[in-house]
Amino acid sequence: MKVISGAASELSNDLFSKVCSYRHKVFVETLGWELDTKEGVELDQFDHAGTIYVVAQDEDGEVIGCGRLLPTSQPYLLSEVFPQLLKGATPPCTPDIWELSRFAAMDFNKKSDTALDQVSSSIAVKLLQASIACAARLGAKRLVTVSPIGMERWLRRGGFITQRMASPMTVDGHALFACLIEVQKSPVPLFGEQPFFNSQPTLRKPEYPHWQSTRSAQSATSEA
């Protein structure tokens, strides 16, 4: 498993295209989210030039996991779409708290695994560890997520230090909660699994419009 992180301009067009298709396959085709998508590509208003992506690939270069990082000093999923999860509290707005969203770890090449098996696989743990390492490099001290309530036990079982920001609530039939994950107190990637960070932006403009898709704010959820 190889993990790469960076802005869209730092990823190859081929890899970014695979990430968009992978997200569509996970969230729309597999999980059945009602998102506004086009031509098998899943993007929303939080996918823009400042978004950081964390991508897991297998030995053949196929995407087997992804996540999206945004500083809370910019508009983000919790603040703009799910502020009700905070029960009236003010959403975080600080450069040392980042949001992790569109987190998925399904290896579609392992046809014998169920979706539940894939979500709880070692890929998910390693990808979250890599996402935390990436966030720490960007100056984050904590991550915030919008998560299904079932992820809370998985996070704690994996050794991640978490905190509910408010009690869970049901949104569009899904039990969700806003969660804080401590960055500095969480498990780090094992030796040989450190993510590769692109350190020199290419400043290449995307060859197709990455940022034009919109989403249905009423039906979308995000997984921690």
PDB file of C-alpha atoms in Angstrom:
ATOM      1  CA  MET A   1       0.000   0.000   0.000  1.00  0.00           C
ATOM      2  CA  LYS A   2       1.309   3.419  -0.999  1.00  0.00           C
ATOM      3  CA  VAL A   3      -0.137   6.709   0.242  1.00  0.00           C
ATOM      4  CA  ILE A   4       0.214   9.990  -1.633  1.00  0.00           C
ATOM      5  CA  SER A   5      -1.024  13.369  -0.446  1.00  0.00           C
ATOM      6  CA  GLY A   6      -1.260  16.805  -1.979  1.00  0.00           C
ATOM      7  CA  ALA A   7      -3.498  19.351  -3.645  1.00  0.00           C
ATOM      8  CA  ALA A   8      -5.117  18.477  -6.960  1.00  0.00           C
ATOM      9  CA  SER A   9      -2.447  20.489  -8.765  1.00  0.00           C
ATOM     10  CA  GLU A  10       0.207  18.256  -7.176  1.00  0.00           C
ATOM     11  CA  LEU A  11      -1.448  14.994  -8.214  1.00  0.00           C
ATOM     12  CA  SER A  12      -1.286  13.708 -11.753  1.00  0.00           C
ATOM     13  CA  ASN A  13      -4.433  14.167 -13.821  1.00  0.00           C
ATOM     14  CA  ASP A  14      -4.724  10.387 -14.049  1.00  0.00           C
ATOM     15  CA  LEU A  15      -4.602   9.926 -10.267  1.00  0.00           C
ATOM     16  CA  PHE A  16      -7.025  12.756  -9.546  1.00  0.00           C
ATOM     17  CA  SER A  17      -9.432  11.336 -12.125  1.00  0.00           C
ATOM     18  CA  LYS A  18      -9.192   7.943 -10.383  1.00  0.00           C
ATOM     19  CA  VAL A  19      -9.956   9.565  -7.024  1.00  0.00           C
ATOM     20  CA  CYS A  20     -13.083  11.259  -8.385  1.00  0.00           C
ATOM     21  CA  SER A  21     -14.273   8.017  -9.967  1.00  0.00           C
ATOM     22  CA  TYR A  22     -13.458   6.065  -6.807  1.00  0.00           C
ATOM     23  CA  ARG A  23     -15.484   8.457  -4.677  1.00  0.00           C
ATOM     24  CA  HIS A  24     -18.441   8.051  -7.032  1.00  0.00           C
ATOM     25  CA  LYS A  25     -18.164   4.268  -6.830  1.00  0.00           C
ATOM     26  CA  VAL A  26     -17.979   4.323  -3.015  1.00  0.00           C
ATOM     27  CA  PHE A  27     -20.447   7.001  -2.018  1.00  0.00           C
ATOM     28  CA  VAL A  28     -22.967   6.935  -4.878  1.00  0.00           C
ATOM     29  CA  GLU A  29     -22.854   3.416  -6.311  1.00  0.00           C
ATOM     30  CA  THR A  30     -22.058   1.443  -3.129  1.00  0.00           C
ATOM     31  CA  LEU A  31     -23.446   3.509  -0.244  1.00  0.00           C
ATOM     32  CA  GLY A  32     -26.305   5.006  -2.234  1.00  0.00           C
ATOM     33  CA  TRP A  33     -25.800   8.661  -1.305  1.00  0.00           C
ATOM     34  CA  GLU A  34     -27.961  11.018  -3.361  1.00  0.00           C
ATOM     35  CA  LEU A  35     -25.278  13.385  -4.613  1.00  0.00           C
ATOM     36  CA  ASP A  36     -25.327  15.700  -7.609  1.00  0.00           C
ATOM     37  CA  THR A  37     -22.747  13.990  -9.822  1.00  0.00           C
ATOM     38  CA  LYS A  38     -21.858  13.920 -13.486  1.00  0.00           C
ATOM     39  CA  GLU A  39     -20.387  11.170 -15.669  1.00  0.00           C
ATOM     40  CA  GLY A  40     -19.297   8.950 -12.791  1.00  0.00           C
ATOM     41  CA  VAL A  41     -17.344  11.715 -11.022  1.00  0.00           C
ATOM     42  CA  GLU A  42     -18.014  12.795  -7.424  1.00  0.00           C
ATOM     43  CA  LEU A  43     -16.962  16.346  -6.511  1.00  0.00           C
ATOM     44  CA  ASP A  44     -18.568  19.101  -4.479  1.00  0.00           C
ATOM     45  CA  GLN A  45     -17.982  22.718  -3.499  1.00  0.00           C
ATOM     46  CA  PHE A  46     -15.324  21.709  -0.986  1.00  0.00           C
ATOM     47  CA  ASP A  47     -13.108  20.304  -3.752  1.00  0.00           C
ATOM     48  CA  HIS A  48     -11.080  23.311  -4.818  1.00  0.00           C
ATOM     49  CA  ALA A  49      -7.518  24.474  -5.281  1.00  0.00           C
ATOM     50  CA  GLY A  50      -6.850  24.581  -1.524  1.00  0.00           C
ATOM     51  CA  THR A  51      -8.128  21.078  -0.771  1.00  0.00           C
ATOM     52  CA  ILE A  52      -5.570  18.453   0.276  1.00  0.00           C
ATOM     53  CA  TYR A  53      -6.165  14.831  -0.743  1.00  0.00           C
ATOM     54  CA  VAL A  54      -4.768  11.690   0.880  1.00  0.00           C
ATOM     55  CA  VAL A  55      -4.855   8.737  -1.507  1.00  0.00           C
ATOM     56  CA  ALA A  56      -4.039   5.070  -0.878  1.00  0.00           C
ATOM     57  CA  GLN A  57      -3.007   2.924  -3.850  1.00  0.00           C
ATOM     58  CA  ASP A  58      -2.310  -0.768  -4.284  1.00  0.00           C
ATOM     59  CA  GLU A  59       0.763  -2.174  -6.020  1.00  0.00           C
ATOM     60  CA  ASP A  60      -0.932  -1.736  -9.407  1.00  0.00           C
ATOM     61  CA  GLY A  61      -1.639   1.944  -8.797  1.00  0.00           C
ATOM     62  CA  GLU A  62      -5.369   1.468  -8.268  1.00  0.00           C
ATOM     63  CA  VAL A  63      -7.051   3.657  -5.648  1.00  0.00           C
ATOM     64  CA  ILE A  64      -8.102   1.671  -2.560  1.00  0.00           C
ATOM     65  CA  GLY A  65      -8.761   4.571  -0.203  1.00  0.00           C
ATOM     66  CA  CYS A  66      -9.021   8.348  -0.025  1.00  0.00           C
ATOM     67  CA  GLY A  67      -9.656  11.259   2.293  1.00  0.00           C
ATOM     68  CA  ARG A  68     -10.018  15.026   1.999  1.00  0.00           C
ATOM     69  CA  LEU A  69      -8.488  17.647   4.311  1.00  0.00           C
ATOM     70  CA  LEU A  70      -9.547  21.283   4.710  1.00  0.00           C
ATOM     71  CA  PRO A  71      -8.608  23.846   7.357  1.00  0.00           C
ATOM     72  CA  THR A  72     -11.591  25.017   9.377  1.00  0.00           C
ATOM     73  CA  SER A  73     -10.498  28.601   8.686  1.00  0.00           C
ATOM     74  CA  GLN A  74     -12.187  28.029   5.294  1.00  0.00           C
ATOM     75  CA  PRO A  75     -15.778  26.888   4.594  1.00  0.00           C
ATOM     76  CA  TYR A  76     -16.038  23.133   5.228  1.00  0.00           C
ATOM     77  CA  LEU A  77     -18.635  20.379   5.392  1.00  0.00           C
ATOM     78  CA  LEU A  78     -19.529  20.619   9.090  1.00  0.00           C
ATOM     79  CA  SER A  79     -19.751  24.413   9.160  1.00  0.00           C
ATOM     80  CA  GLU A  80     -21.707  24.793   5.918  1.00  0.00           C
ATOM     81  CA  VAL A  81     -23.848  21.646   5.587  1.00  0.00           C
ATOM     82  CA  PHE A  82     -24.143  20.034   9.031  1.00  0.00           C
ATOM     83  CA  PRO A  83     -23.913  22.859  11.628  1.00  0.00           C
ATOM     84  CA  GLN A  84     -26.988  21.370  13.358  1.00  0.00           C
ATOM     85  CA  LEU A  85     -24.761  18.552  14.619  1.00  0.00           C
ATOM     86  CA  LEU A  86     -23.134  21.089  16.966  1.00  0.00           C
ATOM     87  CA  LYS A  87     -26.467  21.810  18.699  1.00  0.00           C
ATOM     88  CA  GLY A  88     -25.989  25.576  18.529  1.00  0.00           C
ATOM     89  CA  ALA A  89     -22.248  25.689  19.255  1.00  0.00           C
ATOM     90  CA  THR A  90     -20.029  27.711  16.940  1.00  0.00           C
ATOM     91  CA  PRO A  91     -18.171  25.563  14.372  1.00  0.00           C
ATOM     92  CA  PRO A  92     -14.381  25.560  14.764  1.00  0.00           C
ATOM     93  CA  CYS A  93     -12.651  28.255  12.733  1.00  0.00           C
ATOM     94  CA  THR A  94      -8.915  28.029  13.303  1.00  0.00           C
ATOM     95  CA  PRO A  95      -5.862  26.986  11.245  1.00  0.00           C
ATOM     96  CA  ASP A  96      -4.878  24.289  13.755  1.00  0.00           C
ATOM     97  CA  ILE A  97      -8.136  22.329  13.365  1.00  0.00           C
ATOM     98  CA  TRP A  98      -8.681  20.626   9.990  1.00  0.00           C
ATOM     99  CA  GLU A  99     -11.670  18.707   8.717  1.00  0.00           C
ATOM    100  CA  LEU A 100     -11.332  15.173   7.355  1.00  0.00           C
ATOM    101  CA  SER A 101     -14.172  14.243   5.002  1.00  0.00           C
ATOM    102  CA  ARG A 102     -14.938  11.908   2.089  1.00  0.00           C
ATOM    103  CA  PHE A 103     -12.927   9.256   3.933  1.00  0.00           C
ATOM    104  CA  ALA A 104     -13.253   5.797   2.366  1.00  0.00           C
ATOM    105  CA  ALA A 105     -11.210   2.596   2.359  1.00  0.00           C
ATOM    106  CA  MET A 106     -12.778   0.056   0.014  1.00  0.00           C
ATOM    107  CA  ASP A 107     -10.617  -2.215  -2.127  1.00  0.00           C
ATOM    108  CA  PHE A 108     -12.898  -3.127  -5.009  1.00  0.00           C
ATOM    109  CA  ASN A 109     -10.340  -5.612  -6.316  1.00  0.00           C
ATOM    110  CA  LYS A 110     -11.048  -7.852  -3.296  1.00  0.00           C
ATOM    111  CA  LYS A 111     -14.391  -9.129  -4.488  1.00  0.00           C
ATOM    112  CA  SER A 112     -14.763 -11.577  -1.601  1.00  0.00           C
ATOM    113  CA  ASP A 113     -14.929  -8.782   0.962  1.00  0.00           C
ATOM    114  CA  THR A 114     -18.174  -7.122   1.929  1.00  0.00           C
ATOM    115  CA  ALA A 115     -18.423  -3.332   2.161  1.00  0.00           C
ATOM    116  CA  LEU A 116     -18.385  -3.624   5.966  1.00  0.00           C
ATOM    117  CA  ASP A 117     -15.248  -5.783   5.892  1.00  0.00           C
ATOM    118  CA  GLN A 118     -13.515  -3.249   3.663  1.00  0.00           C
ATOM    119  CA  VAL A 119     -14.439  -0.230   5.764  1.00  0.00           C
ATOM    120  CA  SER A 120     -13.086  -1.918   8.893  1.00  0.00           C
ATOM    121  CA  SER A 121      -9.990  -3.298   7.174  1.00  0.00           C
ATOM    122  CA  SER A 122      -6.370  -2.499   7.949  1.00  0.00           C
ATOM    123  CA  ILE A 123      -6.432  -0.204   4.911  1.00  0.00           C
ATOM    124  CA  ALA A 124      -8.805   2.130   6.766  1.00  0.00           C
ATOM    125  CA  VAL A 125      -6.587   2.229   9.848  1.00  0.00           C
ATOM    126  CA  LYS A 126      -3.439   2.907   7.831  1.00  0.00           C
ATOM    127  CA  LEU A 127      -5.199   5.528   5.718  1.00  0.00           C
ATOM    128  CA  LEU A 128      -6.466   7.358   8.798  1.00  0.00           C
ATOM    129  CA  GLN A 129      -2.988   7.237  10.322  1.00  0.00           C
ATOM    130  CA  ALA A 130      -1.568   8.686   7.102  1.00  0.00           C
ATOM    131  CA  SER A 131      -4.273  11.362   7.027  1.00  0.00           C
ATOM    132  CA  ILE A 132      -3.408  12.350  10.589  1.00  0.00           C
ATOM    133  CA  ALA A 133       0.304  12.477   9.714  1.00  0.00           C
ATOM    134  CA  CYS A 134      -0.498  14.688   6.732  1.00  0.00           C
ATOM    135  CA  ALA A 135      -2.663  16.983   8.854  1.00  0.00           C
ATOM    136  CA  ALA A 136       0.080  17.253  11.471  1.00  0.00           C
ATOM    137  CA  ARG A 137       2.535  18.282   8.769  1.00  0.00           C
ATOM    138  CA  LEU A 138       0.088  21.020   7.782  1.00  0.00           C
ATOM    139  CA  GLY A 139      -0.035  22.343  11.345  1.00  0.00           C
ATOM    140  CA  ALA A 140      -3.191  20.627  12.588  1.00  0.00           C
ATOM    141  CA  LYS A 141      -3.531  19.709  16.250  1.00  0.00           C
ATOM    142  CA  ARG A 142      -6.980  18.177  15.866  1.00  0.00           C
ATOM    143  CA  LEU A 143      -9.220  16.858  13.115  1.00  0.00           C
ATOM    144  CA  VAL A 144     -12.968  17.334  12.963  1.00  0.00           C
ATOM    145  CA  THR A 145     -15.263  14.935  11.124  1.00  0.00           C
ATOM    146  CA  VAL A 146     -18.931  14.302  10.422  1.00  0.00           C
ATOM    147  CA  SER A 147     -19.270  10.581  11.053  1.00  0.00           C
ATOM    148  CA  PRO A 148     -21.822   7.792  11.350  1.00  0.00           C
ATOM    149  CA  ILE A 149     -22.190   6.945  15.032  1.00  0.00           C
ATOM    150  CA  GLY A 150     -20.892   3.430  14.345  1.00  0.00           C
ATOM    151  CA  MET A 151     -17.451   4.863  13.575  1.00  0.00           C
ATOM    152  CA  GLU A 152     -16.971   6.023  17.174  1.00  0.00           C
ATOM    153  CA  ARG A 153     -16.254   2.523  18.474  1.00  0.00           C
ATOM    154  CA  TRP A 154     -14.003   1.775  15.475  1.00  0.00           C
ATOM    155  CA  LEU A 155     -11.941   4.908  16.141  1.00  0.00           C
ATOM    156  CA  ARG A 156     -11.478   4.091  19.806  1.00  0.00           C
ATOM    157  CA  ARG A 157     -10.656   0.461  19.060  1.00  0.00           C
ATOM    158  CA  GLY A 158      -7.932   1.701  16.709  1.00  0.00           C
ATOM    159  CA  GLY A 159      -6.365   3.748  19.499  1.00  0.00           C
ATOM    160  CA  PHE A 160      -7.462   7.140  18.184  1.00  0.00           C
ATOM    161  CA  ILE A 161      -8.270   9.749  20.845  1.00  0.00           C
ATOM    162  CA  THR A 162     -11.697  11.178  20.045  1.00  0.00           C
ATOM    163  CA  GLN A 163     -14.253  13.515  21.571  1.00  0.00           C
ATOM    164  CA  ARG A 164     -17.897  14.104  20.722  1.00  0.00           C
ATOM    165  CA  MET A 165     -18.648  17.748  19.980  1.00  0.00           C
ATOM    166  CA  ALA A 166     -22.352  17.183  20.744  1.00  0.00           C
ATOM    167  CA  SER A 167     -24.759  14.290  21.110  1.00  0.00           C
ATOM    168  CA  PRO A 168     -25.549  12.344  17.910  1.00  0.00           C
ATOM    169  CA  MET A 169     -28.608  13.168  15.845  1.00  0.00           C
ATOM    170  CA  THR A 170     -30.413  11.645  12.868  1.00  0.00           C
ATOM    171  CA  VAL A 171     -30.029  13.419   9.523  1.00  0.00           C
ATOM    172  CA  ASP A 172     -31.821  12.002   6.469  1.00  0.00           C
ATOM    173  CA  GLY A 173     -32.132   8.656   8.209  1.00  0.00           C
ATOM    174  CA  HIS A 174     -28.457   8.479   9.241  1.00  0.00           C
ATOM    175  CA  ALA A 175     -27.279   8.684  12.869  1.00  0.00           C
ATOM    176  CA  LEU A 176     -24.397  11.176  12.721  1.00  0.00           C
ATOM    177  CA  PHE A 177     -22.176  13.017  15.138  1.00  0.00           C
ATOM    178  CA  ALA A 178     -19.470  15.661  15.002  1.00  0.00           C
ATOM    179  CA  CYS A 179     -16.194  14.248  16.236  1.00  0.00           C
ATOM    180  CA  LEU A 180     -12.811  15.674  17.187  1.00  0.00           C
ATOM    181  CA  ILE A 181      -9.716  13.488  16.719  1.00  0.00           C
ATOM    182  CA  GLU A 182      -6.536  14.418  18.537  1.00  0.00           C
ATOM    183  CA  VAL A 183      -3.664  14.531  16.048  1.00  0.00           C
ATOM    184  CA  GLN A 184      -0.631  14.451  18.328  1.00  0.00           C
ATOM    185  CA  LYS A 185      -1.975  11.651  20.545  1.00  0.00           C
ATOM    186  CA  SER A 186      -3.072   9.317  17.751  1.00  0.00           C
ATOM    187  CA  PRO A 187      -1.147   6.311  16.401  1.00  0.00           C
ATOM    188  CA  VAL A 188       1.447   7.107  13.762  1.00  0.00           C
ATOM    189  CA  PRO A 189       1.975   5.065  10.566  1.00  0.00           C
ATOM    190  CA  LEU A 190       4.214   2.052  10.878  1.00  0.00           C
ATOM    191  CA  PHE A 191       7.684   2.062   9.349  1.00  0.00           C
ATOM    192  CA  GLY A 192       7.434   1.641   5.595  1.00  0.00           C
ATOM    193  CA  GLU A 193       3.924   3.066   5.482  1.00  0.00           C
ATOM    194  CA  GLN A 194       4.742   6.741   5.826  1.00  0.00           C
ATOM    195  CA  PRO A 195       2.843   8.802   3.268  1.00  0.00           C
ATOM    196  CA  PHE A 196       4.690  10.448   0.427  1.00  0.00           C
ATOM    197  CA  PHE A 197       4.157  14.200   0.425  1.00  0.00           C
ATOM    198  CA  ASN A 198       4.615  16.207  -2.728  1.00  0.00           C
ATOM    199  CA  SER A 199       6.816  19.073  -1.609  1.00  0.00           C
ATOM    200  CA  GLN A 200       7.049  21.042  -4.839  1.00  0.00           C
ATOM    201  CA  PRO A 201       3.726  22.161  -6.327  1.00  0.00           C
ATOM    202  CA  THR A 202       3.712  21.875 -10.090  1.00  0.00           C
ATOM    203  CA  LEU A 203       1.360  24.862 -10.525  1.00  0.00           C
ATOM    204  CA  ARG A 204      -0.241  22.877 -13.354  1.00  0.00           C
ATOM    205  CA  LYS A 205      -3.795  23.902 -14.165  1.00  0.00           C
ATOM    206  CA  PRO A 206      -6.264  21.013 -14.253  1.00  0.00           C
ATOM    207  CA  GLU A 207      -7.010  19.739 -17.751  1.00  0.00           C
ATOM    208  CA  TYR A 208     -10.726  19.551 -16.976  1.00  0.00           C
ATOM    209  CA  PRO A 209     -12.951  21.518 -14.576  1.00  0.00           C
ATOM    210  CA  HIS A 210     -12.388  19.906 -11.173  1.00  0.00           C
ATOM    211  CA  TRP A 211     -14.485  22.349  -9.244  1.00  0.00           C
ATOM    212  CA  GLN A 212     -17.776  22.633 -11.147  1.00  0.00           C
ATOM    213  CA  SER A 213     -19.845  19.885  -9.513  1.00  0.00           C
ATOM    214  CA  THR A 214     -22.271  20.752  -6.715  1.00  0.00           C
ATOM    215  CA  ARG A 215     -23.861  18.564  -4.092  1.00  0.00           C
ATOM    216  CA  SER A 216     -27.189  17.993  -2.402  1.00  0.00           C
ATOM    217  CA  ALA A 217     -26.740  19.461   1.059  1.00  0.00           C
ATOM    218  CA  GLN A 218     -29.801  17.646   2.344  1.00  0.00           C
ATOM    219  CA  SER A 219     -28.719  14.104   1.505  1.00  0.00           C
ATOM    220  CA  ALA A 220     -24.948  14.009   1.877  1.00  0.00           C
ATOM    221  CA  THR A 221     -23.113  12.467   4.792  1.00  0.00           C
ATOM    222  CA  SER A 222     -19.421  12.054   5.438  1.00  0.00           C
ATOM    223  CA  GLU A 223     -17.471   9.204   6.971  1.00  0.00           C
ATOM    224  CA  ALA A 224     -14.657   9.663   9.443  1.00  0.00           C
TER     225      ALA A 224
END
